[in-house]
mmCIF file with all atom_site columns, C-alpha atoms in Angstrom:
data_model
loop_
_atom_site.group_PDB
_atom_site.id
_atom_site.type_symbol
_atom_site.label_atom_id
_atom_site.label_alt_id
_atom_site.label_comp_id
_atom_site.label_asym_id
_atom_site.label_entity_id
_atom_site.label_seq_id
_atom_site.pdbx_PDB_ins_code
_atom_site.Cartn_x
_atom_site.Cartn_y
_atom_site.Cartn_z
_atom_site.occupancy
_atom_site.B_iso_or_equiv
_atom_site.pdbx_formal_charge
_atom_site.auth_seq_id
_atom_site.auth_comp_id
_atom_site.auth_asym_id
_atom_site.auth_atom_id
_atom_site.pdbx_PDB_model_num
ATOM 1   C CA . MET A 1 1   ? 106.438 22.081 -23.602 1.00 73.00 ? 248 MET A CA 1
ATOM 2   C CA . ARG A 1 2   ? 105.413 24.440 -20.830 1.00 76.00 ? 249 ARG A CA 1
ATOM 3   C CA . ARG A 1 3   ? 101.745 24.015 -21.783 1.00 86.00 ? 250 ARG A CA 1
ATOM 4   C CA . LEU A 1 4   ? 102.038 20.218 -21.528 1.00 88.00 ? 251 LEU A CA 1
ATOM 5   C CA . ALA A 1 5   ? 103.771 20.557 -18.153 1.00 83.00 ? 252 ALA A CA 1
ATOM 6   C CA . ASN A 1 6   ? 100.991 22.855 -16.917 1.00 85.00 ? 253 ASN A CA 1
ATOM 7   C CA . GLY A 1 7   ? 98.356  20.383 -18.143 1.00 88.00 ? 254 GLY A CA 1
ATOM 8   C CA . ILE A 1 8   ? 100.022 17.541 -16.245 1.00 88.00 ? 255 ILE A CA 1
ATOM 9   C CA . GLY A 1 9   ? 100.310 19.760 -13.162 1.00 87.00 ? 256 GLY A CA 1
ATOM 10  C CA . THR A 1 10  ? 96.640  20.733 -13.365 1.00 88.00 ? 257 THR A CA 1
ATOM 11  C CA . ALA A 1 11  ? 95.587  17.083 -13.625 1.00 93.00 ? 258 ALA A CA 1
ATOM 12  C CA . TRP A 1 12  ? 97.642  16.167 -10.556 1.00 91.00 ? 259 TRP A CA 1
ATOM 13  C CA . LEU A 1 13  ? 96.257  19.163 -8.682  1.00 91.00 ? 260 LEU A CA 1
ATOM 14  C CA . ALA A 1 14  ? 92.731  17.881 -9.365  1.00 95.00 ? 261 ALA A CA 1
ATOM 15  C CA . VAL A 1 15  ? 93.726  14.434 -8.093  1.00 94.00 ? 262 VAL A CA 1
ATOM 16  C CA . SER A 1 16  ? 95.284  15.965 -4.984  1.00 94.00 ? 263 SER A CA 1
ATOM 17  C CA . VAL A 1 17  ? 92.219  18.101 -4.242  1.00 95.00 ? 264 VAL A CA 1
ATOM 18  C CA . GLY A 1 18  ? 89.974  15.063 -4.743  1.00 96.00 ? 265 GLY A CA 1
ATOM 19  C CA . LEU A 1 19  ? 92.048  13.067 -2.279  1.00 95.00 ? 266 LEU A CA 1
ATOM 20  C CA . ILE A 1 20  ? 91.916  15.910 0.258   1.00 96.00 ? 267 ILE A CA 1
ATOM 21  C CA . VAL A 1 21  ? 88.112  15.895 -0.099  1.00 96.00 ? 268 VAL A CA 1
ATOM 22  C CA . VAL A 1 22  ? 88.133  12.118 0.501   1.00 94.00 ? 269 VAL A CA 1
ATOM 23  C CA . THR A 1 23  ? 90.249  12.707 3.622   1.00 95.00 ? 270 THR A CA 1
ATOM 24  C CA . ILE A 1 24  ? 87.874  15.360 4.946   1.00 95.00 ? 271 ILE A CA 1
ATOM 25  C CA . VAL A 1 25  ? 84.747  13.303 4.247   1.00 94.00 ? 272 VAL A CA 1
ATOM 26  C CA . THR A 1 26  ? 86.152  10.133 5.829   1.00 93.00 ? 273 THR A CA 1
ATOM 27  C CA . VAL A 1 27  ? 87.334  11.991 8.936   1.00 93.00 ? 274 VAL A CA 1
ATOM 28  C CA . LEU A 1 28  ? 83.909  13.650 9.304   1.00 94.00 ? 275 LEU A CA 1
ATOM 29  C CA . CYS A 1 29  ? 82.257  10.243 8.874   1.00 91.00 ? 276 CYS A CA 1
ATOM 30  C CA . GLN A 1 30  ? 84.587  8.771  11.462  1.00 92.00 ? 277 GLN A CA 1
ATOM 31  C CA . VAL A 1 31  ? 83.727  11.470 14.007  1.00 91.00 ? 278 VAL A CA 1
ATOM 32  C CA . ALA A 1 32  ? 79.994  11.400 13.276  1.00 92.00 ? 279 ALA A CA 1
ATOM 33  C CA . PHE A 1 33  ? 79.659  7.635  13.411  1.00 90.00 ? 280 PHE A CA 1
ATOM 34  C CA . ARG A 1 34  ? 81.891  7.209  16.468  1.00 87.00 ? 281 ARG A CA 1
ATOM 35  C CA . TYR A 1 35  ? 80.684  10.043 18.679  1.00 89.00 ? 282 TYR A CA 1
ATOM 36  C CA . VAL A 1 36  ? 77.222  10.943 17.404  1.00 88.00 ? 283 VAL A CA 1
ATOM 37  C CA . LEU A 1 37  ? 75.848  7.549  16.396  1.00 88.00 ? 284 LEU A CA 1
ATOM 38  C CA . ALA A 1 38  ? 78.075  5.430  18.705  1.00 84.00 ? 285 ALA A CA 1
ATOM 39  C CA . PHE A 1 39  ? 78.753  3.100  15.773  1.00 87.00 ? 286 PHE A CA 1
ATOM 40  C CA . PRO A 1 40  ? 82.436  3.417  14.767  1.00 85.00 ? 287 PRO A CA 1
ATOM 41  C CA . LEU A 1 41  ? 83.377  2.535  11.204  1.00 86.00 ? 288 LEU A CA 1
ATOM 42  C CA . ALA A 1 42  ? 86.501  0.417  10.869  1.00 83.00 ? 289 ALA A CA 1
ATOM 43  C CA . TRP A 1 43  ? 87.579  1.628  7.443   1.00 87.00 ? 290 TRP A CA 1
ATOM 44  C CA . THR A 1 44  ? 87.508  5.427  7.839   1.00 88.00 ? 291 THR A CA 1
ATOM 45  C CA . GLU A 1 45  ? 90.836  5.848  9.629   1.00 88.00 ? 292 GLU A CA 1
ATOM 46  C CA . GLU A 1 46  ? 92.777  3.764  7.116   1.00 88.00 ? 293 GLU A CA 1
ATOM 47  C CA . VAL A 1 47  ? 91.162  5.396  4.094   1.00 90.00 ? 294 VAL A CA 1
ATOM 48  C CA . SER A 1 48  ? 91.673  8.934  5.428   1.00 92.00 ? 295 SER A CA 1
ATOM 49  C CA . ARG A 1 49  ? 95.335  8.267  6.225   1.00 91.00 ? 296 ARG A CA 1
ATOM 50  C CA . LEU A 1 50  ? 96.100  6.734  2.839   1.00 91.00 ? 297 LEU A CA 1
ATOM 51  C CA . ALA A 1 51  ? 94.154  9.440  0.987   1.00 93.00 ? 298 ALA A CA 1
ATOM 52  C CA . LEU A 1 52  ? 96.198  12.115 2.746   1.00 94.00 ? 299 LEU A CA 1
ATOM 53  C CA . VAL A 1 53  ? 99.483  10.385 1.903   1.00 93.00 ? 300 VAL A CA 1
ATOM 54  C CA . CYS A 1 54  ? 98.412  10.034 -1.737  1.00 93.00 ? 301 CYS A CA 1
ATOM 55  C CA . ALA A 1 55  ? 97.298  13.694 -1.821  1.00 95.00 ? 302 ALA A CA 1
ATOM 56  C CA . VAL A 1 56  ? 100.787 14.769 -0.810  1.00 94.00 ? 303 VAL A CA 1
ATOM 57  C CA . TYR A 1 57  ? 102.384 12.760 -3.614  1.00 94.00 ? 304 TYR A CA 1
ATOM 58  C CA . ALA A 1 58  ? 99.783  13.982 -6.119  1.00 94.00 ? 305 ALA A CA 1
ATOM 59  C CA . GLY A 1 59  ? 100.509 17.556 -5.064  1.00 93.00 ? 306 GLY A CA 1
ATOM 60  C CA . LEU A 1 60  ? 104.229 17.375 -5.858  1.00 91.00 ? 307 LEU A CA 1
ATOM 61  C CA . PRO A 1 61  ? 104.071 18.194 -9.609  1.00 91.00 ? 308 PRO A CA 1
ATOM 62  C CA . PRO A 1 62  ? 101.786 21.245 -9.283  1.00 91.00 ? 309 PRO A CA 1
ATOM 63  C CA . ALA A 1 63  ? 103.775 22.546 -6.305  1.00 89.00 ? 310 ALA A CA 1
ATOM 64  C CA . TYR A 1 64  ? 106.959 22.313 -8.362  1.00 86.00 ? 311 TYR A CA 1
ATOM 65  C CA . LEU A 1 65  ? 105.392 24.151 -11.305 1.00 85.00 ? 312 LEU A CA 1
ATOM 66  C CA . ARG A 1 66  ? 104.202 26.972 -9.032  1.00 83.00 ? 313 ARG A CA 1
ATOM 67  C CA . GLY A 1 67  ? 107.575 27.276 -7.301  1.00 76.00 ? 314 GLY A CA 1
ATOM 68  C CA . GLU A 1 68  ? 106.028 26.299 -3.969  1.00 75.00 ? 315 GLU A CA 1
ATOM 69  C CA . HIS A 1 69  ? 108.563 23.597 -3.210  1.00 72.00 ? 316 HIS A CA 1
ATOM 70  C CA . ILE A 1 70  ? 111.407 23.840 -0.741  1.00 71.00 ? 317 ILE A CA 1
ATOM 71  C CA . VAL A 1 71  ? 114.634 25.076 -2.294  1.00 70.00 ? 318 VAL A CA 1
ATOM 72  C CA . VAL A 1 72  ? 117.698 26.636 -0.725  1.00 69.00 ? 319 VAL A CA 1
ATOM 73  C CA . ASP A 1 73  ? 118.249 29.536 -3.093  1.00 71.00 ? 320 ASP A CA 1
ATOM 74  C CA . PHE A 1 74  ? 120.772 31.594 -1.149  1.00 72.00 ? 321 PHE A CA 1
ATOM 75  C CA . PHE A 1 75  ? 123.710 30.244 -3.145  1.00 75.00 ? 322 PHE A CA 1
ATOM 76  C CA . VAL A 1 76  ? 121.790 30.346 -6.420  1.00 74.00 ? 323 VAL A CA 1
ATOM 77  C CA . GLY A 1 77  ? 121.012 34.024 -5.927  1.00 73.00 ? 324 GLY A CA 1
ATOM 78  C CA . LEU A 1 78  ? 124.707 34.857 -5.636  1.00 79.00 ? 325 LEU A CA 1
ATOM 79  C CA . LEU A 1 79  ? 125.635 33.248 -8.956  1.00 79.00 ? 326 LEU A CA 1
ATOM 80  C CA . PRO A 1 80  ? 126.457 35.404 -11.969 1.00 83.00 ? 327 PRO A CA 1
ATOM 81  C CA . LYS A 1 81  ? 124.089 35.136 -14.949 1.00 78.00 ? 328 LYS A CA 1
ATOM 82  C CA . VAL A 1 82  ? 126.503 33.070 -17.050 1.00 85.00 ? 329 VAL A CA 1
ATOM 83  C CA . ILE A 1 83  ? 126.671 30.353 -14.386 1.00 86.00 ? 330 ILE A CA 1
ATOM 84  C CA . PHE A 1 84  ? 123.090 30.587 -13.111 1.00 83.00 ? 331 PHE A CA 1
ATOM 85  C CA . VAL A 1 85  ? 121.251 28.883 -15.998 1.00 82.00 ? 332 VAL A CA 1
ATOM 86  C CA . PRO A 1 86  ? 123.723 25.970 -16.435 1.00 87.00 ? 333 PRO A CA 1
ATOM 87  C CA . TYR A 1 87  ? 123.682 25.434 -12.667 1.00 85.00 ? 334 TYR A CA 1
ATOM 88  C CA . VAL A 1 88  ? 119.873 25.311 -12.574 1.00 84.00 ? 335 VAL A CA 1
ATOM 89  C CA . ILE A 1 89  ? 119.809 22.903 -15.541 1.00 87.00 ? 336 ILE A CA 1
ATOM 90  C CA . LEU A 1 90  ? 122.323 20.632 -13.795 1.00 90.00 ? 337 LEU A CA 1
ATOM 91  C CA . MET A 1 91  ? 120.310 20.693 -10.558 1.00 87.00 ? 338 MET A CA 1
ATOM 92  C CA . LYS A 1 92  ? 117.123 19.895 -12.480 1.00 88.00 ? 339 LYS A CA 1
ATOM 93  C CA . LEU A 1 93  ? 118.791 16.950 -14.214 1.00 93.00 ? 340 LEU A CA 1
ATOM 94  C CA . ILE A 1 94  ? 120.025 15.591 -10.888 1.00 93.00 ? 341 ILE A CA 1
ATOM 95  C CA . CYS A 1 95  ? 116.543 16.011 -9.379  1.00 91.00 ? 342 CYS A CA 1
ATOM 96  C CA . ALA A 1 96  ? 114.911 14.310 -12.384 1.00 94.00 ? 343 ALA A CA 1
ATOM 97  C CA . VAL A 1 97  ? 117.230 11.301 -12.085 1.00 96.00 ? 344 VAL A CA 1
ATOM 98  C CA . VAL A 1 98  ? 116.647 10.946 -8.329  1.00 96.00 ? 345 VAL A CA 1
ATOM 99  C CA . ILE A 1 99  ? 112.875 11.333 -8.656  1.00 96.00 ? 346 ILE A CA 1
ATOM 100 C CA . ALA A 1 100 ? 112.750 8.873  -11.575 1.00 97.00 ? 347 ALA A CA 1
ATOM 101 C CA . TYR A 1 101 ? 114.663 6.392  -9.400  1.00 97.00 ? 348 TYR A CA 1
ATOM 102 C CA . LEU A 1 102 ? 112.121 6.865  -6.608  1.00 96.00 ? 349 LEU A CA 1
ATOM 103 C CA . ALA A 1 103 ? 109.296 6.388  -9.133  1.00 97.00 ? 350 ALA A CA 1
ATOM 104 C CA . LEU A 1 104 ? 110.896 3.128  -10.240 1.00 97.00 ? 351 LEU A CA 1
ATOM 105 C CA . GLY A 1 105 ? 111.095 1.997  -6.617  1.00 96.00 ? 352 GLY A CA 1
ATOM 106 C CA . ALA A 1 106 ? 107.434 2.857  -6.066  1.00 95.00 ? 353 ALA A CA 1
ATOM 107 C CA . GLY A 1 107 ? 106.540 0.898  -9.199  1.00 96.00 ? 354 GLY A CA 1
ATOM 108 C CA . LEU A 1 108 ? 108.476 -2.114 -7.927  1.00 96.00 ? 355 LEU A CA 1
ATOM 109 C CA . GLN A 1 109 ? 106.726 -1.783 -4.568  1.00 96.00 ? 356 GLN A CA 1
ATOM 110 C CA . ALA A 1 110 ? 103.360 -1.693 -6.356  1.00 95.00 ? 357 ALA A CA 1
ATOM 111 C CA . GLU A 1 111 ? 104.276 -4.899 -8.160  1.00 95.00 ? 358 GLU A CA 1
ATOM 112 C CA . ALA A 1 112 ? 105.410 -6.545 -4.927  1.00 95.00 ? 359 ALA A CA 1
ATOM 113 C CA . THR A 1 113 ? 102.224 -5.636 -3.038  1.00 93.00 ? 360 THR A CA 1
ATOM 114 C CA . ARG A 1 114 ? 99.626  -6.264 -5.735  1.00 91.00 ? 361 ARG A CA 1
ATOM 115 C CA . HIS A 1 115 ? 98.248  -9.302 -3.882  1.00 92.00 ? 362 HIS A CA 1
ATOM 116 C CA . MET A 1 116 ? 98.164  -7.556 -0.486  1.00 92.00 ? 363 MET A CA 1
ATOM 117 C CA . THR A 1 117 ? 94.986  -5.787 0.569   1.00 89.00 ? 364 THR A CA 1
ATOM 118 C CA . LEU A 1 118 ? 94.031  -3.065 2.995   1.00 85.00 ? 365 LEU A CA 1
ATOM 119 C CA . ILE A 1 119 ? 93.107  -4.376 6.438   1.00 83.00 ? 366 ILE A CA 1
ATOM 120 C CA . ALA A 1 120 ? 89.805  -2.533 6.730   1.00 81.00 ? 367 ALA A CA 1
ATOM 121 C CA . ILE A 1 121 ? 88.853  -2.849 3.038   1.00 83.00 ? 368 ILE A CA 1
ATOM 122 C CA . PRO A 1 122 ? 90.048  -6.239 1.778   1.00 86.00 ? 369 PRO A CA 1
ATOM 123 C CA . SER A 1 123 ? 88.761  -5.582 -1.751  1.00 88.00 ? 370 SER A CA 1
ATOM 124 C CA . VAL A 1 124 ? 91.351  -2.792 -2.304  1.00 87.00 ? 371 VAL A CA 1
ATOM 125 C CA . SER A 1 125 ? 94.980  -3.661 -3.004  1.00 90.00 ? 372 SER A CA 1
ATOM 126 C CA . ILE A 1 126 ? 97.794  -1.805 -1.260  1.00 91.00 ? 373 ILE A CA 1
ATOM 127 C CA . ALA A 1 127 ? 99.437  -1.590 -4.675  1.00 93.00 ? 374 ALA A CA 1
ATOM 128 C CA . VAL A 1 128 ? 97.005  1.224  -5.563  1.00 92.00 ? 375 VAL A CA 1
ATOM 129 C CA . VAL A 1 129 ? 98.817  3.560  -3.166  1.00 92.00 ? 376 VAL A CA 1
ATOM 130 C CA . TYR A 1 130 ? 102.236 2.678  -4.581  1.00 95.00 ? 377 TYR A CA 1
ATOM 131 C CA . ALA A 1 131 ? 100.971 2.913  -8.163  1.00 95.00 ? 378 ALA A CA 1
ATOM 132 C CA . LEU A 1 132 ? 99.679  6.438  -7.525  1.00 95.00 ? 379 LEU A CA 1
ATOM 133 C CA . GLN A 1 133 ? 103.001 7.321  -5.916  1.00 95.00 ? 380 GLN A CA 1
ATOM 134 C CA . ALA A 1 134 ? 104.911 5.912  -8.897  1.00 96.00 ? 381 ALA A CA 1
ATOM 135 C CA . ALA A 1 135 ? 102.723 7.757  -11.416 1.00 96.00 ? 382 ALA A CA 1
ATOM 136 C CA . SER A 1 136 ? 103.015 11.035 -9.521  1.00 95.00 ? 383 SER A CA 1
ATOM 137 C CA . LEU A 1 137 ? 106.786 10.787 -9.188  1.00 96.00 ? 384 LEU A CA 1
ATOM 138 C CA . ALA A 1 138 ? 107.182 9.788  -12.850 1.00 96.00 ? 385 ALA A CA 1
ATOM 139 C CA . SER A 1 139 ? 105.053 12.785 -13.852 1.00 95.00 ? 386 SER A CA 1
ATOM 140 C CA . PHE A 1 140 ? 107.179 14.962 -11.600 1.00 94.00 ? 387 PHE A CA 1
ATOM 141 C CA . ALA A 1 141 ? 110.358 13.781 -13.355 1.00 95.00 ? 388 ALA A CA 1
ATOM 142 C CA . VAL A 1 142 ? 108.773 14.425 -16.762 1.00 93.00 ? 389 VAL A CA 1
ATOM 143 C CA . ILE A 1 143 ? 107.717 17.931 -15.692 1.00 92.00 ? 390 ILE A CA 1
ATOM 144 C CA . ILE A 1 144 ? 111.249 18.685 -14.553 1.00 90.00 ? 391 ILE A CA 1
ATOM 145 C CA . LEU A 1 145 ? 112.556 17.637 -17.966 1.00 91.00 ? 392 LEU A CA 1
ATOM 146 C CA . LEU A 1 146 ? 109.843 19.619 -19.776 1.00 90.00 ? 393 LEU A CA 1
ATOM 147 C CA . THR A 1 147 ? 110.802 22.759 -17.844 1.00 87.00 ? 394 THR A CA 1
ATOM 148 C CA . LEU A 1 148 ? 114.547 22.195 -18.068 1.00 86.00 ? 395 LEU A CA 1
ATOM 149 C CA . GLY A 1 149 ? 115.279 25.576 -19.637 1.00 79.00 ? 396 GLY A CA 1
ATOM 150 C CA . ALA A 1 150 ? 112.932 27.543 -17.353 1.00 75.00 ? 397 ALA A CA 1
ATOM 151 C CA . PRO A 1 151 ? 114.835 28.591 -14.210 1.00 71.00 ? 398 PRO A CA 1
ATOM 152 C CA . GLU A 1 152 ? 111.701 30.122 -12.656 1.00 68.00 ? 399 GLU A CA 1
ATOM 153 C CA . THR A 1 153 ? 110.442 26.610 -11.839 1.00 65.00 ? 400 THR A CA 1
ATOM 154 C CA . TYR A 1 154 ? 113.536 26.012 -9.727  1.00 63.00 ? 401 TYR A CA 1
ATOM 155 C CA . VAL A 1 155 ? 114.101 29.334 -7.976  1.00 63.00 ? 402 VAL A CA 1
ATOM 156 C CA . SER A 1 156 ? 111.636 30.804 -5.513  1.00 56.00 ? 403 SER A CA 1
ATOM 157 C CA . HIS A 1 157 ? 109.240 33.417 -6.919  1.00 49.00 ? 404 HIS A CA 1
ATOM 158 C CA . GLU A 1 158 ? 110.159 35.807 -4.115  1.00 50.00 ? 405 GLU A CA 1
ATOM 159 C CA . GLN A 1 159 ? 113.739 35.979 -5.363  1.00 48.00 ? 406 GLN A CA 1
ATOM 160 C CA . GLU A 1 160 ? 114.422 38.606 -8.012  1.00 47.00 ? 407 GLU A CA 1
ATOM 161 C CA . MET A 1 161 ? 115.679 36.951 -11.201 1.00 47.00 ? 408 MET A CA 1
ATOM 162 C CA . ASP A 1 162 ? 117.605 38.902 -13.823 1.00 49.00 ? 409 ASP A CA 1
ATOM 163 C CA . VAL A 1 163 ? 117.940 36.003 -16.247 1.00 45.00 ? 410 VAL A CA 1
#
């Protein structure tokens, strides 16, 4: 299970890095065309903004697997061993349900916007952004369920765990 979760996380990390590269390239193109060539491109700002937003969503699953997400672990660190693991499992289940609900909402938004297009690039549907968000969040929920019994994916790596 952990190997499958790591494979999913690695795939999303590659997508996130690719989208960051798209952001960097489009911003450099925007600057070069606007200030060096005095010929501004209309599509670069919109593409760079949407690529950055999508990169953040694509980066959620690998960040979770590496323990690089935000978690308030003060209370968790004070729990005795017998309560710690059930507490972490309960928190993971709650997170999985909430994230799956958000993924469903993103999927519904993708369906609702499938006929809408980007302003600067009319051949690209806005639904692509919501579909990527839905897929990333659904993968995130699956990863949480795949790592249900592994408390190290919930608690910060800096915290000493005696589990």
